[in-house]
Amino acid sequence: MNRNTQTEAYGRNATGCNAGRLEFQPEGSQRVEAAFDAGRTTSDGGLLLLRELIMRTGLLRQFAGCFTDNRDPGRIEHSVEELLTQRVLGIICGYEDLNDHERLRDDSLLALAVGKADVTGATRKRQRDQGHALAGKSTLNRLELAAPNVDAAERYKKISYDDHGIERLLVQHFLDSHASPPTEIVLDLDATDDPVHGEQEGRFFHGFYGHYCYLPLYVFCGEFLLGATLHTADVAPGKRAVEELERIVSQIQARWPDVPIVVRGDSGFCNDEVMSWCEDGGIDYILGLAQNPRLRAEIRDEMAAARAEHERTGEDARVFKDFRYKTRDSWSRERRVVGKAEYITDKENPRFVVTSFSASAWSARALYEDLYCARGEMENRIKEQQLGLFADRTSCHTLRANQLRLWLSSIAYLILHDLRRLALAGTQLARAQVGTIRCRLLKIGAIVSVSVRRIYISLSSVFPLQELFARILANIRGGVVPA
């Protein structure tokens, strides 16, 4: 029996995979049948690239450093780093559910990417675990339910984590990814609804979104994720923004004290506390400003001019106005506001922003069109994390466990972002989103053969992007160069 046959036979016996023979429509006189009996195969051959990347960046090792393992060392078979790596790589490959890992724990390529010396699980201590190289759903679930502190009497959930350490790690990864300080840092703030469908801790009904949800607050700098904090929906995100900004800005300024910082956000963050904090700290800002009758009256003439231009040309028309403005009660001082009087498809579309920038630094039109509208890219990053990396899979009972799930998704996002900027630059996937990368680059059929001397992965011979795969590997192995 050759090595491949041995490996496949071992895989069938060890995994107990016996879903029965599946029958399909015949092809002429030939029967078409299938069964899940291929043994040590995987559908995620692209894990080889992710393994190279995480070994070079060390991000998951740093993430694991934020956890404390209070388990008996003599009984540990899956380290915290291995558990976190298994969970995060599973998310990247499209496995959002812990139940998926009951099958995935037999995936030898995932075990290799996780860092298991025994990728078949043949040497596990207990006989019932032999053949399962990785952790099952119960072990991973205990990781997610970790408490802030482990009580001496606690029997199962003995892993805790430092939430402040994880928050610092996100910013530290951004700082370490630059060989030299950037000329300017723009911090984009945004919150989005994260619907909940059970009795999760902290659930509240949000009138604007029309359902029970959480309100995670995100902070990005370009495509770098610097903050992802899960909040309840009973408090407006703008009320929590200063705390996030203080934490992130202080960490950035400790490294780069002279780099200008700009805070950018929609009208949900336009409150006096945020603007006063920026002004007192010498930080510029540009924030959306919700319209009201006083603001609309301020640009009445400009709106008439925009309408006249639209009627003359048949095209959308914009006219901008620069003016000083102060609310009657909520603002502590007068500030610069730019109004956009726009007429499109037979209707008015007024918009307003408030800013600390002077007119000499940014003209009204450039301020709105070039600086403020650029924040729309952040919304794409949030959608990518929620839709592609399951950041909204917050179905645990406790708020703390759901926060950890959000951070697991955030670390997965950072790994994909590292892959884009360090290995996919200059390729056809340089700007691809998570779903495209997963489909085109990670989902590759492969057979894993294990012998004493080597682990050999036979990738699909009909994979269309073979040359690109080799180029990406070369980019990773050429050295991780900071942005």
Short mmCIF file of N, CA and C in Angstrom, two decimals, residues 186-278:
data_model
loop_
_atom_site.label_atom_id
_atom_site.label_comp_id
_atom_site.label_asym_id
_atom_site.label_seq_id
_atom_site.Cartn_x
_atom_site.Cartn_y
_atom_site.Cartn_z
N VAL A 186 -5.83 60.07 9.09
CA VAL A 186 -7.26 60.37 9.13
C VAL A 186 -7.96 59.21 9.81
N LEU A 187 -8.57 59.49 10.95
CA LEU A 187 -9.30 58.47 11.69
C LEU A 187 -10.78 58.56 11.34
N ASP A 188 -11.30 57.50 10.73
CA ASP A 188 -12.71 57.44 10.35
C ASP A 188 -13.49 56.69 11.43
N LEU A 189 -14.56 57.33 11.91
CA LEU A 189 -15.43 56.71 12.90
C LEU A 189 -16.77 56.39 12.25
N ASP A 190 -17.30 55.23 12.62
CA ASP A 190 -18.63 54.89 12.15
C ASP A 190 -19.19 53.78 13.03
N ALA A 191 -20.49 53.77 13.16
CA ALA A 191 -21.19 52.71 13.88
C ALA A 191 -22.23 52.11 12.96
N THR A 192 -22.56 50.86 13.19
CA THR A 192 -23.55 50.19 12.36
C THR A 192 -24.38 49.26 13.22
N ASP A 193 -25.53 48.90 12.73
CA ASP A 193 -26.38 48.00 13.52
C ASP A 193 -25.94 46.56 13.35
N ASP A 194 -25.97 45.83 14.45
CA ASP A 194 -25.66 44.40 14.48
C ASP A 194 -26.89 43.71 15.07
N PRO A 195 -27.81 43.25 14.22
CA PRO A 195 -29.07 42.70 14.73
C PRO A 195 -28.86 41.48 15.63
N VAL A 196 -29.65 41.38 16.68
CA VAL A 196 -29.64 40.20 17.54
C VAL A 196 -31.04 39.58 17.48
N HIS A 197 -31.07 38.27 17.57
CA HIS A 197 -32.33 37.56 17.36
C HIS A 197 -32.69 36.67 18.54
N GLY A 198 -32.04 36.88 19.67
CA GLY A 198 -32.34 36.11 20.86
C GLY A 198 -32.40 37.02 22.07
N GLU A 199 -32.11 36.44 23.23
CA GLU A 199 -32.16 37.21 24.47
C GLU A 199 -30.74 37.56 24.93
N GLN A 200 -29.91 38.00 24.01
CA GLN A 200 -28.53 38.33 24.36
C GLN A 200 -28.47 39.46 25.38
N GLU A 201 -27.46 39.37 26.21
CA GLU A 201 -27.22 40.43 27.19
C GLU A 201 -27.00 41.76 26.47
N GLY A 202 -27.65 42.81 26.94
CA GLY A 202 -27.44 44.14 26.38
C GLY A 202 -28.26 44.44 25.15
N ARG A 203 -29.22 43.60 24.79
CA ARG A 203 -30.03 43.86 23.60
C ARG A 203 -30.99 45.02 23.88
N PHE A 204 -31.08 45.92 22.88
CA PHE A 204 -32.02 47.04 22.97
C PHE A 204 -32.64 47.27 21.61
N PHE A 205 -33.87 47.79 21.63
CA PHE A 205 -34.55 48.11 20.38
C PHE A 205 -34.10 49.49 19.91
N HIS A 206 -33.66 49.57 18.66
CA HIS A 206 -33.20 50.84 18.08
C HIS A 206 -34.25 51.36 17.11
N GLY A 207 -34.78 52.53 17.40
CA GLY A 207 -35.88 53.07 16.60
C GLY A 207 -35.51 53.33 15.16
N PHE A 208 -34.28 53.81 14.91
CA PHE A 208 -33.87 54.12 13.54
C PHE A 208 -33.77 52.86 12.69
N TYR A 209 -33.14 51.82 13.25
CA TYR A 209 -32.96 50.58 12.49
C TYR A 209 -34.20 49.69 12.55
N GLY A 210 -35.03 49.88 13.56
CA GLY A 210 -36.28 49.16 13.63
C GLY A 210 -36.17 47.72 14.12
N HIS A 211 -35.14 47.41 14.88
CA HIS A 211 -35.02 46.06 15.44
C HIS A 211 -34.09 46.08 16.65
N TYR A 212 -34.02 44.94 17.34
CA TYR A 212 -33.09 44.79 18.46
C TYR A 212 -31.69 44.57 17.89
N CYS A 213 -30.72 45.25 18.48
CA CYS A 213 -29.38 45.17 17.91
C CYS A 213 -28.33 45.63 18.90
N TYR A 214 -27.07 45.40 18.54
CA TYR A 214 -25.93 46.07 19.14
C TYR A 214 -25.51 47.19 18.18
N LEU A 215 -24.65 48.09 18.68
CA LEU A 215 -24.09 49.16 17.84
C LEU A 215 -22.57 49.15 17.96
N PRO A 216 -21.90 48.29 17.21
CA PRO A 216 -20.43 48.30 17.26
C PRO A 216 -19.87 49.59 16.70
N LEU A 217 -18.85 50.12 17.36
CA LEU A 217 -18.17 51.34 16.93
C LEU A 217 -16.85 50.97 16.31
N TYR A 218 -16.65 51.37 15.06
CA TYR A 218 -15.42 51.06 14.33
C TYR A 218 -14.59 52.33 14.15
N VAL A 219 -13.27 52.15 14.17
CA VAL A 219 -12.33 53.22 13.85
C VAL A 219 -11.33 52.67 12.84
N PHE A 220 -11.26 53.30 11.69
CA PHE A 220 -10.33 52.89 10.63
C PHE A 220 -9.39 54.05 10.31
N CYS A 221 -8.21 53.69 9.83
CA CYS A 221 -7.31 54.65 9.16
C CYS A 221 -7.02 54.06 7.80
N GLY A 222 -7.64 54.59 6.78
CA GLY A 222 -7.55 53.94 5.47
C GLY A 222 -8.19 52.57 5.57
N GLU A 223 -7.43 51.53 5.23
CA GLU A 223 -7.93 50.16 5.33
C GLU A 223 -7.48 49.48 6.60
N PHE A 224 -6.74 50.17 7.44
CA PHE A 224 -6.31 49.61 8.72
C PHE A 224 -7.42 49.74 9.75
N LEU A 225 -7.74 48.66 10.42
CA LEU A 225 -8.72 48.67 11.50
C LEU A 225 -8.01 48.94 12.82
N LEU A 226 -8.40 50.04 13.47
CA LEU A 226 -7.76 50.44 14.73
C LEU A 226 -8.65 50.21 15.94
N GLY A 227 -9.93 50.06 15.74
CA GLY A 227 -10.83 49.86 16.86
C GLY A 227 -12.12 49.21 16.42
N ALA A 228 -12.60 48.24 17.22
CA ALA A 228 -13.88 47.58 16.97
C ALA A 228 -14.47 47.23 18.32
N THR A 229 -15.34 48.08 18.82
CA THR A 229 -15.88 47.92 20.16
C THR A 229 -17.38 47.71 20.08
N LEU A 230 -17.84 46.64 20.72
CA LEU A 230 -19.26 46.32 20.71
C LEU A 230 -19.98 47.10 21.80
N HIS A 231 -20.98 47.86 21.40
CA HIS A 231 -21.75 48.65 22.35
C HIS A 231 -23.23 48.29 22.27
N THR A 232 -23.94 48.61 23.31
CA THR A 232 -25.39 48.43 23.30
C THR A 232 -26.04 49.59 22.54
N ALA A 233 -27.26 49.37 22.11
CA ALA A 233 -27.93 50.33 21.22
C ALA A 233 -28.72 51.39 21.97
N ASP A 234 -28.59 51.45 23.29
CA ASP A 234 -29.36 52.43 24.05
C ASP A 234 -28.65 53.77 24.19
N VAL A 235 -27.40 53.85 23.72
CA VAL A 235 -26.63 55.09 23.79
C VAL A 235 -26.11 55.41 22.39
N ALA A 236 -26.26 56.66 21.97
CA ALA A 236 -25.78 57.07 20.64
C ALA A 236 -24.27 56.88 20.55
N PRO A 237 -23.77 56.40 19.40
CA PRO A 237 -22.34 56.13 19.27
C PRO A 237 -21.47 57.36 19.49
N GLY A 238 -22.00 58.55 19.15
CA GLY A 238 -21.22 59.76 19.36
C GLY A 238 -20.89 60.02 20.82
N LYS A 239 -21.72 59.50 21.71
CA LYS A 239 -21.49 59.69 23.14
C LYS A 239 -20.31 58.85 23.64
N ARG A 240 -19.93 57.85 22.86
CA ARG A 240 -18.84 56.96 23.26
C ARG A 240 -17.57 57.20 22.46
N ALA A 241 -17.63 58.16 21.55
CA ALA A 241 -16.52 58.36 20.62
C ALA A 241 -15.27 58.91 21.30
N VAL A 242 -15.44 59.83 22.24
CA VAL A 242 -14.28 60.47 22.86
C VAL A 242 -13.41 59.44 23.58
N GLU A 243 -14.04 58.52 24.27
CA GLU A 243 -13.27 57.48 24.97
C GLU A 243 -12.41 56.68 24.00
N GLU A 244 -13.00 56.31 22.85
CA GLU A 244 -12.24 55.58 21.84
C GLU A 244 -11.12 56.43 21.25
N LEU A 245 -11.44 57.69 20.96
CA LEU A 245 -10.43 58.57 20.38
C LEU A 245 -9.27 58.81 21.34
N GLU A 246 -9.58 59.03 22.60
CA GLU A 246 -8.52 59.26 23.59
C GLU A 246 -7.55 58.08 23.63
N ARG A 247 -8.10 56.88 23.63
CA ARG A 247 -7.27 55.68 23.70
C ARG A 247 -6.39 55.52 22.47
N ILE A 248 -7.00 55.66 21.29
CA ILE A 248 -6.26 55.43 20.05
C ILE A 248 -5.27 56.55 19.77
N VAL A 249 -5.70 57.79 19.93
CA VAL A 249 -4.83 58.92 19.62
C VAL A 249 -3.63 58.96 20.56
N SER A 250 -3.82 58.67 21.84
CA SER A 250 -2.70 58.68 22.78
C SER A 250 -1.66 57.64 22.40
N GLN A 251 -2.11 56.47 21.93
CA GLN A 251 -1.16 55.43 21.53
C GLN A 251 -0.42 55.82 20.25
N ILE A 252 -1.11 56.47 19.32
CA ILE A 252 -0.45 56.92 18.10
C ILE A 252 0.55 58.03 18.40
N GLN A 253 0.13 58.99 19.21
CA GLN A 253 1.02 60.12 19.49
C GLN A 253 2.22 59.73 20.33
N ALA A 254 2.12 58.65 21.08
CA ALA A 254 3.29 58.17 21.82
C ALA A 254 4.39 57.72 20.87
N ARG A 255 4.01 57.24 19.69
CA ARG A 255 4.98 56.81 18.68
C ARG A 255 5.32 57.95 17.73
N TRP A 256 4.30 58.67 17.28
CA TRP A 256 4.48 59.73 16.29
C TRP A 256 3.88 61.03 16.81
N PRO A 257 4.55 61.73 17.67
CA PRO A 257 3.96 62.92 18.29
C PRO A 257 3.73 64.08 17.33
N ASP A 258 4.41 64.10 16.20
CA ASP A 258 4.33 65.25 15.29
C ASP A 258 3.46 65.01 14.07
N VAL A 259 2.86 63.85 13.95
CA VAL A 259 2.03 63.55 12.78
C VAL A 259 0.64 64.15 12.96
N PRO A 260 0.18 64.99 12.04
CA PRO A 260 -1.18 65.57 12.16
C PRO A 260 -2.25 64.48 12.11
N ILE A 261 -3.28 64.63 12.92
CA ILE A 261 -4.39 63.68 12.97
C ILE A 261 -5.69 64.39 12.66
N VAL A 262 -6.51 63.79 11.82
CA VAL A 262 -7.81 64.32 11.45
C VAL A 262 -8.87 63.30 11.87
N VAL A 263 -9.94 63.76 12.49
CA VAL A 263 -11.07 62.91 12.85
C VAL A 263 -12.20 63.18 11.87
N ARG A 264 -12.76 62.10 11.31
CA ARG A 264 -13.80 62.23 10.30
C ARG A 264 -14.96 61.28 10.64
N GLY A 265 -16.17 61.77 10.52
CA GLY A 265 -17.33 60.93 10.83
C GLY A 265 -18.61 61.55 10.33
N ASP A 266 -19.68 60.77 10.37
CA ASP A 266 -20.97 61.30 9.93
C ASP A 266 -21.64 62.08 11.05
N SER A 267 -22.90 62.45 10.84
CA SER A 267 -23.57 63.33 11.80
C SER A 267 -23.81 62.67 13.15
N GLY A 268 -23.71 61.36 13.22
CA GLY A 268 -23.86 60.68 14.50
C GLY A 268 -22.77 61.02 15.49
N PHE A 269 -21.67 61.57 15.02
CA PHE A 269 -20.55 61.93 15.88
C PHE A 269 -20.41 63.44 16.05
N CYS A 270 -21.37 64.17 15.50
CA CYS A 270 -21.30 65.63 15.57
C CYS A 270 -21.94 66.10 16.86
N ASN A 271 -21.16 66.12 17.91
CA ASN A 271 -21.63 66.69 19.18
C ASN A 271 -20.51 67.54 19.77
N ASP A 272 -20.88 68.39 20.70
CA ASP A 272 -19.91 69.35 21.23
C ASP A 272 -18.77 68.66 21.96
N GLU A 273 -19.04 67.52 22.59
CA GLU A 273 -17.99 66.81 23.32
C GLU A 273 -16.88 66.36 22.39
N VAL A 274 -17.24 65.80 21.24
CA VAL A 274 -16.24 65.34 20.28
C VAL A 274 -15.47 66.53 19.71
N MET A 275 -16.19 67.57 19.26
CA MET A 275 -15.51 68.70 18.64
C MET A 275 -14.64 69.46 19.63
N SER A 276 -15.12 69.64 20.85
CA SER A 276 -14.31 70.34 21.85
C SER A 276 -13.07 69.54 22.21
N TRP A 277 -13.21 68.22 22.28
CA TRP A 277 -12.04 67.38 22.57
C TRP A 277 -10.99 67.53 21.47
N CYS A 278 -11.42 67.52 20.23
CA CYS A 278 -10.49 67.69 19.11
C CYS A 278 -9.82 69.08 19.18
#
